[in-house]
Coordinates of C-alpha atoms and ligand atoms in Angstrom, one line a residue:
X1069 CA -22.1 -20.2 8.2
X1070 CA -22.0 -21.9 11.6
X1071 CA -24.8 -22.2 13.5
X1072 CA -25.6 -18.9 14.4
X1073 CA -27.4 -17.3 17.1
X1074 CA -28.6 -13.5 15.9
X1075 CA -27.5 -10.7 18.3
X1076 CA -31.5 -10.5 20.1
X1077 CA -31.1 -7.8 22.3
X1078 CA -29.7 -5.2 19.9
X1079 CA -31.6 -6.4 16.8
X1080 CA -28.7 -6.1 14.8
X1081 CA -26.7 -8.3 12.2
X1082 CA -23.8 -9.3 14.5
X1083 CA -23.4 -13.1 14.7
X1084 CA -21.9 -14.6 17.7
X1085 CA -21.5 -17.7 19.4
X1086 CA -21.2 -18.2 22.6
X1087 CA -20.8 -14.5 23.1
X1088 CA -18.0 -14.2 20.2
X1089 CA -18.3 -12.5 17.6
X1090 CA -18.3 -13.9 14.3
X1091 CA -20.1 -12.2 12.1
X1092 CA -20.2 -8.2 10.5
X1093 CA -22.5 -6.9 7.6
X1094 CA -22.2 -4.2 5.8
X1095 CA -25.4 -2.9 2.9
X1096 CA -24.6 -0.6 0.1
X1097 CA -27.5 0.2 -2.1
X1098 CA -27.7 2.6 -5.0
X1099 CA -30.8 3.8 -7.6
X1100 CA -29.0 4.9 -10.3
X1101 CA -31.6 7.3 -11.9
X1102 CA -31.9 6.9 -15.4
X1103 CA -29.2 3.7 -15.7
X1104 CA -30.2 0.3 -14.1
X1105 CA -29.6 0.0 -10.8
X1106 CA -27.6 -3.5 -11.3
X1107 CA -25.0 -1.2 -12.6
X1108 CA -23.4 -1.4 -9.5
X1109 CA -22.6 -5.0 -10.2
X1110 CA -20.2 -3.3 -12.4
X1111 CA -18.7 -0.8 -10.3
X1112 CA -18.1 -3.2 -7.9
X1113 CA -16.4 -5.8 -9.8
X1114 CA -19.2 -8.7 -8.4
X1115 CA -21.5 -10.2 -10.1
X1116 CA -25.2 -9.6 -8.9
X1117 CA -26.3 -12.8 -9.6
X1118 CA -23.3 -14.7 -8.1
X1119 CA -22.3 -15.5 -4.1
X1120 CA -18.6 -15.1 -3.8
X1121 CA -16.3 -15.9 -0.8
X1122 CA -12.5 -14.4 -0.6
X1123 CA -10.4 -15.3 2.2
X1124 CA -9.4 -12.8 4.3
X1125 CA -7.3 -12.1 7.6
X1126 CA -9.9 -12.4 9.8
X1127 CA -12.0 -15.3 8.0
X1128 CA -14.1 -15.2 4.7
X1129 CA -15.7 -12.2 3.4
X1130 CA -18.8 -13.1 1.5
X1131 CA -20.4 -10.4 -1.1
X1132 CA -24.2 -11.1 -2.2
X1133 CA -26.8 -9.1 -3.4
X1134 CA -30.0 -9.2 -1.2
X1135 CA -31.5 -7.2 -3.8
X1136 CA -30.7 -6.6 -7.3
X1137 CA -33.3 -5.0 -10.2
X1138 CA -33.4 -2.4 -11.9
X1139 CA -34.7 0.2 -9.9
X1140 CA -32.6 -0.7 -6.6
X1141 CA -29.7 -2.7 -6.2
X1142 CA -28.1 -3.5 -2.5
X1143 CA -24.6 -5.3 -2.3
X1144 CA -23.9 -7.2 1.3
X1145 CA -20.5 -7.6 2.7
X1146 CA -20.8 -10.1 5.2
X1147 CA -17.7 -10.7 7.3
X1148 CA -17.0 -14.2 9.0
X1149 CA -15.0 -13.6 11.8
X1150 CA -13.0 -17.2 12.4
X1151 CA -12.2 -17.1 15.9
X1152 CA -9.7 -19.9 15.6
X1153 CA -8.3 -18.3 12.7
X1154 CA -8.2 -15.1 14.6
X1155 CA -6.7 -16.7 17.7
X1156 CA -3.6 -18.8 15.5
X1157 CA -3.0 -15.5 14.1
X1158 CA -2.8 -13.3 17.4
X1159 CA -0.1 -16.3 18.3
X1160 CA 1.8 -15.6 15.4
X1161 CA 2.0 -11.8 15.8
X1162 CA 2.1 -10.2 19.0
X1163 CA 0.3 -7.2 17.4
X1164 CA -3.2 -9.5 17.3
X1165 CA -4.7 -9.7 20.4
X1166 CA -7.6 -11.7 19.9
X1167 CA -8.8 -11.1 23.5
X1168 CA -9.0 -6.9 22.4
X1169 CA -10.9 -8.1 19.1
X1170 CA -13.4 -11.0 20.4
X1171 CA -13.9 -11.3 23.9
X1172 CA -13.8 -7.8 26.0
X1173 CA -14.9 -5.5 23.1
X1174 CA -17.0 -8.1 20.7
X1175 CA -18.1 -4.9 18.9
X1176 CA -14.4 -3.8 17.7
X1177 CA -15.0 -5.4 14.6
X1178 CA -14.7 -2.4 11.7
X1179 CA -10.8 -2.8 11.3
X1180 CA -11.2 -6.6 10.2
X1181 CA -14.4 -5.1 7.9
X1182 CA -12.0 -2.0 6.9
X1183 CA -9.8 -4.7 6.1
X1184 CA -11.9 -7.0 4.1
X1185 CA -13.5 -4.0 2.1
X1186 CA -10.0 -3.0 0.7
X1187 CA -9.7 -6.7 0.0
X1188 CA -12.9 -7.5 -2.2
X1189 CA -13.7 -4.3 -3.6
X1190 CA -9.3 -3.2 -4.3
X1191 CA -10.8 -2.6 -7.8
X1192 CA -13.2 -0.3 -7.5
X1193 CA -11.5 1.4 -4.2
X1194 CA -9.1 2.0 -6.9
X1195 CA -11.9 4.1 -9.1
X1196 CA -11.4 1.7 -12.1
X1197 CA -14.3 0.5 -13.8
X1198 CA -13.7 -0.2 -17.7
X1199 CA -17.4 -1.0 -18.2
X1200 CA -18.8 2.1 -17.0
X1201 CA -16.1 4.4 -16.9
X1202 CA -18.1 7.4 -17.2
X1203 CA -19.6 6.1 -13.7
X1204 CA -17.0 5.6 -11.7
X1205 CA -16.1 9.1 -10.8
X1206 CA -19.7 10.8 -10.7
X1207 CA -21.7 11.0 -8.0
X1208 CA -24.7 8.2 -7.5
X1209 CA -27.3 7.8 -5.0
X1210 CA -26.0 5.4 -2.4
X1211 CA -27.0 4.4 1.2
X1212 CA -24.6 2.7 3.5
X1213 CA -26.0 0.6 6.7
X1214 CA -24.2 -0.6 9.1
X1215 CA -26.0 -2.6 12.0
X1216 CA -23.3 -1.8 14.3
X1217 CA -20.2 0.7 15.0
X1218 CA -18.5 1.6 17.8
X1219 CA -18.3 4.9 18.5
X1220 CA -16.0 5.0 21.5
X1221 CA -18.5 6.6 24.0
X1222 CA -19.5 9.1 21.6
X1223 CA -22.1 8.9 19.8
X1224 CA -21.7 11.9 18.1
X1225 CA -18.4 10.6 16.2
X1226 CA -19.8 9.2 13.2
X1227 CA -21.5 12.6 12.7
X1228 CA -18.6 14.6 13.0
X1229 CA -16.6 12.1 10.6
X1230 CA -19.4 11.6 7.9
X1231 CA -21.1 14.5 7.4
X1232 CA -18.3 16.9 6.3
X1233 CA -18.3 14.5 4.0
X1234 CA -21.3 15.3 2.5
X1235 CA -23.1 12.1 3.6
X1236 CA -26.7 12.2 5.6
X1237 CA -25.9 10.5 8.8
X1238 CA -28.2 9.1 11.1
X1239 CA -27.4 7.1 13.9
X1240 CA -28.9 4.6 16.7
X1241 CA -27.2 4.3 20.0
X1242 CA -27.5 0.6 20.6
X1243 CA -28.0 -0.8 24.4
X1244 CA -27.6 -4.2 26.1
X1245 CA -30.1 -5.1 28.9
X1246 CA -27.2 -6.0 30.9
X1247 CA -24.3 -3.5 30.0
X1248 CA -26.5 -0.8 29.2
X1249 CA -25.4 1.7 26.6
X1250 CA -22.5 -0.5 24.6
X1251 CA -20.3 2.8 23.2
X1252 CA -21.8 1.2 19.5
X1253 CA -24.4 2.8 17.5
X1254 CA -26.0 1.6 14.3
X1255 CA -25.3 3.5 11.4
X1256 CA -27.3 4.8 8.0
X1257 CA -25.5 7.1 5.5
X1258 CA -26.8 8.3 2.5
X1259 CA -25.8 11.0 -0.2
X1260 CA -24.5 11.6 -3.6
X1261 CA -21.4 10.7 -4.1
X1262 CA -19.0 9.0 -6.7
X1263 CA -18.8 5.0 -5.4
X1264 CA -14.8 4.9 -4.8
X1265 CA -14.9 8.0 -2.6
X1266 CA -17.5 6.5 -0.5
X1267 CA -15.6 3.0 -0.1
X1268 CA -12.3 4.9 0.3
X1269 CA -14.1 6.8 3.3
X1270 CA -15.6 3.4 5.2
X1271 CA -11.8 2.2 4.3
X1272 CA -10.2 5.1 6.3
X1273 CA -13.2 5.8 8.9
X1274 CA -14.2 2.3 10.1
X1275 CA -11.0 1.6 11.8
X1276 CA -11.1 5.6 13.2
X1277 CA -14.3 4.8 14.7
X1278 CA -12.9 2.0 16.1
X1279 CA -9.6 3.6 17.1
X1280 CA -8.7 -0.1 18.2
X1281 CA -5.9 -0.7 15.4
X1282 CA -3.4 -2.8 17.6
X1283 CA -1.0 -3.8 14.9
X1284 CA 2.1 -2.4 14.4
X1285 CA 1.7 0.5 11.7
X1286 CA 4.6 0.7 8.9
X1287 CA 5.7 3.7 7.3
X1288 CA 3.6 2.8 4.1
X1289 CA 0.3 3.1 6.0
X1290 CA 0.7 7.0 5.5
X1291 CA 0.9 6.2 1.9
X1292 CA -2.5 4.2 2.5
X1293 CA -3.9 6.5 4.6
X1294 CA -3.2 9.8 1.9
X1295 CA -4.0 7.4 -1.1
X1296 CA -7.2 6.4 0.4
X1297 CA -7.7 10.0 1.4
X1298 CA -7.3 11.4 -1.8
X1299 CA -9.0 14.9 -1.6
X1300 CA -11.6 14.3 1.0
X1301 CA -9.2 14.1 3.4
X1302 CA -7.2 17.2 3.1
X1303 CA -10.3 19.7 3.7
X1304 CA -11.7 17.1 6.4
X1305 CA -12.1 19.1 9.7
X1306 CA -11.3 16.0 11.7
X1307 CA -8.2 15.1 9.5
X1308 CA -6.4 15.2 12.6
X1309 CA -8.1 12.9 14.8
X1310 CA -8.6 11.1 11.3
X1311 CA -4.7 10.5 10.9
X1312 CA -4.1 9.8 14.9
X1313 CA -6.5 7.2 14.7
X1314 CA -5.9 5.3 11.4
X1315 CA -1.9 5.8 12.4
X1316 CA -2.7 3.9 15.6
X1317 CA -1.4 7.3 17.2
X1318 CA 2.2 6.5 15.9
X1319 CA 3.5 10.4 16.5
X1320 CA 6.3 10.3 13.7
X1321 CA 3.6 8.8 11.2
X1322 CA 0.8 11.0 11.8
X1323 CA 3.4 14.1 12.3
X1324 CA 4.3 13.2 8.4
X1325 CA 0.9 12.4 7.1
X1326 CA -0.5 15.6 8.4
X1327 CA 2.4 17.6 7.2
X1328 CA 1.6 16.2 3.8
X1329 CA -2.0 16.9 4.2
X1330 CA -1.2 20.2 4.5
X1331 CA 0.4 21.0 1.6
X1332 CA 0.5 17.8 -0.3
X1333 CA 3.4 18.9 -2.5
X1334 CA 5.2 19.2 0.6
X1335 CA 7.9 16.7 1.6
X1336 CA 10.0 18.8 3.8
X1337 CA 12.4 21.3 2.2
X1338 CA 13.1 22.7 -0.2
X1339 CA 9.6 22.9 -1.2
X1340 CA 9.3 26.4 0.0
X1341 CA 11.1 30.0 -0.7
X1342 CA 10.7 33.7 1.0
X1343 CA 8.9 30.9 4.1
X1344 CA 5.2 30.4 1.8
X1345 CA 4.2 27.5 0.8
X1346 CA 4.1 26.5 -2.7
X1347 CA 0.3 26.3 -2.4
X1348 CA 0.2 29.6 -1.3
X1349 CA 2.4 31.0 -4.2
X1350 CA 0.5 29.3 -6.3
X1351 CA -2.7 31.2 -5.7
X1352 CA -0.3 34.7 -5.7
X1353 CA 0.7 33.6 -9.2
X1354 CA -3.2 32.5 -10.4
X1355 CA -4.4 35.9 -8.6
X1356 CA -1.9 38.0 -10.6
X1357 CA -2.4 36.5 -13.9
X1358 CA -6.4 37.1 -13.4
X1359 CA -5.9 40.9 -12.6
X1360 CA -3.4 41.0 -15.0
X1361 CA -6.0 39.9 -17.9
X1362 CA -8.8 41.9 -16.6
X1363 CA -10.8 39.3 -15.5
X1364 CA -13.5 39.7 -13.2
X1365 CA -16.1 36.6 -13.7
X1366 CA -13.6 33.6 -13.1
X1367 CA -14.5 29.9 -12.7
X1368 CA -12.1 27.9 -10.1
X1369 CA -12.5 24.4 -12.2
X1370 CA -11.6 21.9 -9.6
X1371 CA -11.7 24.3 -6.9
X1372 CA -11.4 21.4 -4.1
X1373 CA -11.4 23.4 -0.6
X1374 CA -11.9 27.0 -2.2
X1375 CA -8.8 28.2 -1.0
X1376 CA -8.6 30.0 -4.3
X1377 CA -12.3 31.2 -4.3
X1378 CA -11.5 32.6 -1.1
X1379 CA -8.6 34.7 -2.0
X1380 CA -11.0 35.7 -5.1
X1381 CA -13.4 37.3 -2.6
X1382 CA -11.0 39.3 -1.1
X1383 CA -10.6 41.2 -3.9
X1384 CA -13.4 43.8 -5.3
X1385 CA -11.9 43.3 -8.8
X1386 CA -13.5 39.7 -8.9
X1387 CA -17.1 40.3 -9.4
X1388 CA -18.1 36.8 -10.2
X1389 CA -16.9 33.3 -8.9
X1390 CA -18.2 30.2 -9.7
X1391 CA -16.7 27.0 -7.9
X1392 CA -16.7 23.8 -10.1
X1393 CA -16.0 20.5 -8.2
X1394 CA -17.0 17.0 -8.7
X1395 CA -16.1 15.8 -5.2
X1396 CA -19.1 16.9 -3.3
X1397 CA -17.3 16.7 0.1
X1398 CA -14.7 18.7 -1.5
X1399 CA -17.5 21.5 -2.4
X1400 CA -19.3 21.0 1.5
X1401 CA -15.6 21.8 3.0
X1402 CA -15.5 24.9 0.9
X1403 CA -18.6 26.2 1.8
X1404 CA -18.4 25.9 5.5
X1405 CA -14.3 27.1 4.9
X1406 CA -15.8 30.6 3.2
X1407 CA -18.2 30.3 5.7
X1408 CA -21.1 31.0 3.1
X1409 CA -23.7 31.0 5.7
X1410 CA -22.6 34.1 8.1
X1411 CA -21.0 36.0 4.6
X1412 CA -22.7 39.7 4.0
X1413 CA -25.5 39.5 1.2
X1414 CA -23.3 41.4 -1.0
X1415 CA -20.5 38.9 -0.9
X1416 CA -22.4 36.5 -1.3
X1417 CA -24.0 37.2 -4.0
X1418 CA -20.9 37.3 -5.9
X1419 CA -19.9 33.6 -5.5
X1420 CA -21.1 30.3 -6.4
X1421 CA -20.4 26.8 -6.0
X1422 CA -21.7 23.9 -8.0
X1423 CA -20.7 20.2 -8.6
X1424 CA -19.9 19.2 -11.6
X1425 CA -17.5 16.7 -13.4
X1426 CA -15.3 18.4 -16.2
X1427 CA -14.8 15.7 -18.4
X1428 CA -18.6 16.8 -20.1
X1429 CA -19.7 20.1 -21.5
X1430 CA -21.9 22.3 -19.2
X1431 CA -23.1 25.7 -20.5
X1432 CA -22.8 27.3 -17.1
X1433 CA -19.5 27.6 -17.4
X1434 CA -19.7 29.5 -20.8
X1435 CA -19.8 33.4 -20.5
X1436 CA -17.1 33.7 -18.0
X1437 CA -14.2 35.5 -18.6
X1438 CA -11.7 33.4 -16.9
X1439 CA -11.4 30.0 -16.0
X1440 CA -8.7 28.5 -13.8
X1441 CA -7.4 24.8 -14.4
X1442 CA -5.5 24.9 -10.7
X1443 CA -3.7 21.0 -10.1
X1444 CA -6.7 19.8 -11.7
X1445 CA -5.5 18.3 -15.2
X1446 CA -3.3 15.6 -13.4
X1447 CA -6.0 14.6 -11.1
X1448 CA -7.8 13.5 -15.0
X1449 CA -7.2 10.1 -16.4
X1450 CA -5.0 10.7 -19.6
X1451 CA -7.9 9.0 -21.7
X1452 CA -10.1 11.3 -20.3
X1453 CA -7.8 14.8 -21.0
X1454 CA -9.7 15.0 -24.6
X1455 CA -12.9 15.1 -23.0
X1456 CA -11.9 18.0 -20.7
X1457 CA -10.0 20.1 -23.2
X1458 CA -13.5 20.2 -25.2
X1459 CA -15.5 20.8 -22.6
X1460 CA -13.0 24.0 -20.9
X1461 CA -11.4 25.4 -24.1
X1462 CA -13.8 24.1 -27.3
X1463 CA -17.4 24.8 -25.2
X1464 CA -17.0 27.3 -22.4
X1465 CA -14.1 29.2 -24.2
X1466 CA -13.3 31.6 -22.0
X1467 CA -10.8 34.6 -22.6
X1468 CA -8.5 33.5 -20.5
X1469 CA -7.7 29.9 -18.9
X1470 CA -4.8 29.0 -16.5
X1471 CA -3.4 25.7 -15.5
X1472 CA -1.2 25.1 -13.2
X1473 CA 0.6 21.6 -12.9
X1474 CA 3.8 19.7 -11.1
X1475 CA 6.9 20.0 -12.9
X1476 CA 7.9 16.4 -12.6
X1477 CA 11.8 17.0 -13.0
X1478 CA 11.4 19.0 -9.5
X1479 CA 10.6 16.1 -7.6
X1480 CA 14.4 14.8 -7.3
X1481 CA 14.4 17.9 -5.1
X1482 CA 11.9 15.8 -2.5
X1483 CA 13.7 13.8 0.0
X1484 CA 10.3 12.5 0.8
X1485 CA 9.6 11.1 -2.7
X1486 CA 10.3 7.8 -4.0
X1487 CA 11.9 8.0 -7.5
X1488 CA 9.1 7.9 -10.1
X1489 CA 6.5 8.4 -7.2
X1490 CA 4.0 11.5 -7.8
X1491 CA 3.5 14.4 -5.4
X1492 CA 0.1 13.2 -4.7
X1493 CA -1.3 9.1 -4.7
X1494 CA -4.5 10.5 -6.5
X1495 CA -2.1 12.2 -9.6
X1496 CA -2.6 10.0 -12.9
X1497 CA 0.5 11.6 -14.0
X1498 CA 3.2 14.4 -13.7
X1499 CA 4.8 16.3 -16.5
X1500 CA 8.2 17.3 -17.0
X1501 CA 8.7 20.3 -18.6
X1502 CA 8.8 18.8 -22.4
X1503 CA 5.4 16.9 -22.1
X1504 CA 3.4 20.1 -20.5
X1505 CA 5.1 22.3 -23.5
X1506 CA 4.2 19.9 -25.8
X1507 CA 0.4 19.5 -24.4
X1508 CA 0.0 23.4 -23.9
X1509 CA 1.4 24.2 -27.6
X1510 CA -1.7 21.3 -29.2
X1511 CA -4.8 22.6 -27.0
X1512 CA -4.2 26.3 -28.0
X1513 CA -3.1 25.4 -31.7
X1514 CA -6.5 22.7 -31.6
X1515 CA -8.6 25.6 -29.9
X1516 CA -7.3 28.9 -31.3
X1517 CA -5.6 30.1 -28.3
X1518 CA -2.4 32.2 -27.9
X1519 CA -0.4 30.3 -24.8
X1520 CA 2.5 31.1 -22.8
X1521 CA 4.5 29.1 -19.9
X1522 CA 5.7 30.0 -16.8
X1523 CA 6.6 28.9 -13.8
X1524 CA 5.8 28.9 -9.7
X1525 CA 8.6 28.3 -7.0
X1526 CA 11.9 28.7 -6.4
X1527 CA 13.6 28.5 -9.7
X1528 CA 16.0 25.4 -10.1
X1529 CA 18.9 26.5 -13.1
X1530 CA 18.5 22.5 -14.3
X1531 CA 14.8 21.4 -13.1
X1532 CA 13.0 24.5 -13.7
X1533 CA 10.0 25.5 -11.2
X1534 CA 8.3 23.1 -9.2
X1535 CA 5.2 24.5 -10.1
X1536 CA 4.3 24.8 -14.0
X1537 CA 2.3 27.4 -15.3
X1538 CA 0.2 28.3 -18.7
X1539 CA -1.7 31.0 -19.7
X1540 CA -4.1 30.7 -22.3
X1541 CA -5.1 33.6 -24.2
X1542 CA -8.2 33.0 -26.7
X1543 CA -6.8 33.9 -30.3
X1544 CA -9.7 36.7 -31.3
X1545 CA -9.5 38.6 -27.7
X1546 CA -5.4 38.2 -28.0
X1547 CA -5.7 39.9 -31.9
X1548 CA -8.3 42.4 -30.8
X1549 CA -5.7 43.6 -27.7
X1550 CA -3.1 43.8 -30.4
X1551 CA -5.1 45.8 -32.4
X1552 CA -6.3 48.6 -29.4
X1553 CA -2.6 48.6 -28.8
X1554 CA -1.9 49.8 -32.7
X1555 CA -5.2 52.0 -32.3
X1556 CA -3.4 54.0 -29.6
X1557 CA -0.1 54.5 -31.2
Ligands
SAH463 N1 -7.6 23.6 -7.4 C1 -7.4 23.1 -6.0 C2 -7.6 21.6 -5.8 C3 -6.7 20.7 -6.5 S1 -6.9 19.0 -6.1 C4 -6.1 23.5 -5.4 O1 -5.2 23.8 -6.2 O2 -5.9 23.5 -4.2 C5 -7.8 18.5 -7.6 C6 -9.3 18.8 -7.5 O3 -9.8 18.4 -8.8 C7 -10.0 18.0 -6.5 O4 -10.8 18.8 -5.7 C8 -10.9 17.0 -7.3 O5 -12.1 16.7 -6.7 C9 -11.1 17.8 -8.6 N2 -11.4 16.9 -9.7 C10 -10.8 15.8 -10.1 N3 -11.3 15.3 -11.2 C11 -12.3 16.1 -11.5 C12 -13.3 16.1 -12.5 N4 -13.4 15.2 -13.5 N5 -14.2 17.2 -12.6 C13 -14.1 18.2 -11.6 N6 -13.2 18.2 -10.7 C14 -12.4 17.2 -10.6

């Protein structure tokens, strides 16, 4: 590093020279309960023990642990801002202007740090992690510090993005004793939450906070944007001031990223018949198979937003709801979406939410009489489908299960969709109507299960429904119905 002069008056981590900014850090610490904290080592693809240095736009990133044992570990990003780098660069593209990055607003530095994150840790932003697979997508302790952020004159931003997030967010407005207040505050997060949804967020929110993304944005940054998203960003109550920002406030992009936020099979048409949604139909079709099977405890498994958990309250029939999710952001949305807090005792009483990853068994979700499997199974690694079949139909064996999953021959009717892209940059896979048949047909011949497909969406004569659907009937309840039926006649 070059002879460095630490920021004095704010106390923070910013290098500069000569009143330029050269320098960002970013902490990330985890305890990871009952597995050694160094774990994280292997979630993030770097070495504890080693100091590595990638070359990035802005200069060199360097990632080293400041503390590494087994009860805490800490990872440091440090970002080395090389002016002259910088300055070449803004020459070469218009879009750089190295005056908007280093002199006027030395702060602006959480693009270049967005940047250099997706760089170094692409891996695990990616939620891969062959060493500790089972870690990647459950939720870990973590704390995130960031010495300084702008916040655009409002130092309430970083609340309003973080903490729907489910993340604990305290901030620090910093000052200069000759600006005064700087519109940069330091930052501290800390929650429970799977690692790869916490980098994807400081991907996606550093350069919001910033709102200072001068380049020229491309059509693929939507793809970014909703990749990165993945289902935080749907349910996020600032997902429009989200998009406008990370879209540099490009109106056709952010028009088309929040379209397909909305409903994120959505392209334009034909996605829709009789004007609803597919979404929405979806849920009608999920709602009339539970009532048609009697069910009145049900267990939303994936329930993301509680859109579906919603629509379950609305009807008397449904006594019992439980919400499964493992996204914890996902789960906060719902429960300030339903509103929990201001619900009538009596309501509330009937509904529950709980995080929870389905890919292990968990007797809480044994005794209902329904379970719903609603755009969940695609979401699931393939590797990892075993795991959740056990866990939903060989340990909490319900009476009934639903699943409901893109017919991947309907997405030639997409205009918006590349050939062999999926409906969604978080889907693992999509099933035409074969593969589903052929999956549906071995879980209830494996579990003892009567099934039975259908479909949701207009009804293509060659590509079937764009929605598919199963219904799962457990073998016993299925014989005794039979039977009742013969009793009457
Ligand atoms: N059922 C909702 C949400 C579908 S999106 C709807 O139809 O609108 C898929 C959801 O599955 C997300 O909320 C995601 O967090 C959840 N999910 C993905 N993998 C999961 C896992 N292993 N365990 C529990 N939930 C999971």
């Amino acid at each position: 590093m070059p002879d460095h002069e630490r920021m004095r008056e704010t106390g923070c981590v910013r290098w500069t020279i000569r009143g330029i900014l050269v320098a960002v850090l970013l902490t990330l610490s985890t305890t990871l309960g009952s597995l050694p904290a160094t774990d994280l080592g292997f979630l993030l693809h770097k070495h504890p023990e080693r100091l590595q240095c990638f070359e990035v736009t802005a200069g060199t990133a360097h990632v080293f642990y400041p503390r590494a044992d087994a009860a805490e570990c800490t990872a440091a990003l440090l970002l080395e801002i090389d002016p002259i780098d910088l300055a070449r660069h803004a020459r070469r593209s218009s879009g750089w202007a190295l005056g908007a990055y280093v002199n006027d607003r030395p702060y602006v530095a959480s693009s270049l740090l967005a940047v250099a994150l997706g760089k170094v840790f692409r891996t695990a932003l990616n939620g891969r992690c062959d060493a500790r697979p089972e870690l990647v997508r459950q939720p870990i302790p973590l704390r995130i510090h960031l010495p300084a952020v702008p916040d655009g004159g409002d130092p309430e931003l970083p609340e309003r993005l973080f903490a729907p997030l489910g993340w604990h967010v305290e901030t620090r407005p910093l000052t200069d004793p000759e600006w005064g207040r700087v519109d940069c505050v330091e930052l501290n997060l800390s929650g429970d939450l799977p690692l790869a949804e916490a980098l994807n967020q400081l991907y996606v929110l550093l350069p919001v906070l910033d709102d200072a993304k001068h380049y020229w944005v491309a059509e693929e940054e939507v793809d970014k944007l909703l990749r990165a998203g993945g289902d935080w960003l749907v349910s996020h109550p600032e997902r429009e001031l989200i998009s406008r920002r990370y879209l540099a406030h490009a109106r056709t992009l952010v028009d088309s990223a929040l379209a397909q936020l909305a409903d994120p099979d959505s392209g334009p048409e034909p996605h829709q018949d009789s004007g609803r949604p597919l979404a929405a139909q979806r849920r009608s079709a999920v709602l009339e198979r539970l009532r048609a099977a009697g069910a009145r405890s049900v267990v939303d498994l994936g329930c993301g937003d509680g859109r579906l958990v919603g629509d379950l309250l609305e009807d008397p029939a449904f006594t019992e709801i439980l919400g499964v999710d493992v996204s914890t952001g996902g789960l906060g949305a719902a429960e300030r979406k339903l509103g929990l807090e201001r619900m009538p005792e009596r309501k509330r009483r009937c509904v529950r939410l709980r995080q929870s990853a389905l890919t292990y068994t968990d007797s809480t979700l044994i005794g209902h009489d329904a379970a719903v499997l609603m755009e969940v199974v695609e979401h699931l690694d393939l590797a990892r489908l075993p795991a959740m079949e056990h866990a939903v139909f060989g340990h909490a064996r319900p009476e009934t299960v639903l699943v409901t999953t893109p017919n991947a021959e309907y997405n030639v009717r997409y205009p918006n969709l590349a050939a062999g892209a999926y409906r969604h940059p978080d889907h693992r896979f999509e099933w035409d109507r074969a593969q589903f048949a052929a999956w549906v047909e071995r879980v209830a011949e494996r579990f003892g299960y009567v099934p039975e497909l259908d479909g949701v969406g207009e009804h293509d004569p060659e590509l079937g429904h764009p929605t598919q659907l199963a219904v799962f009937t457990r073998a016993e309840s299925a014989r005794t119905d039979a039977n009742s039926e013969d009793a009457r006649s």
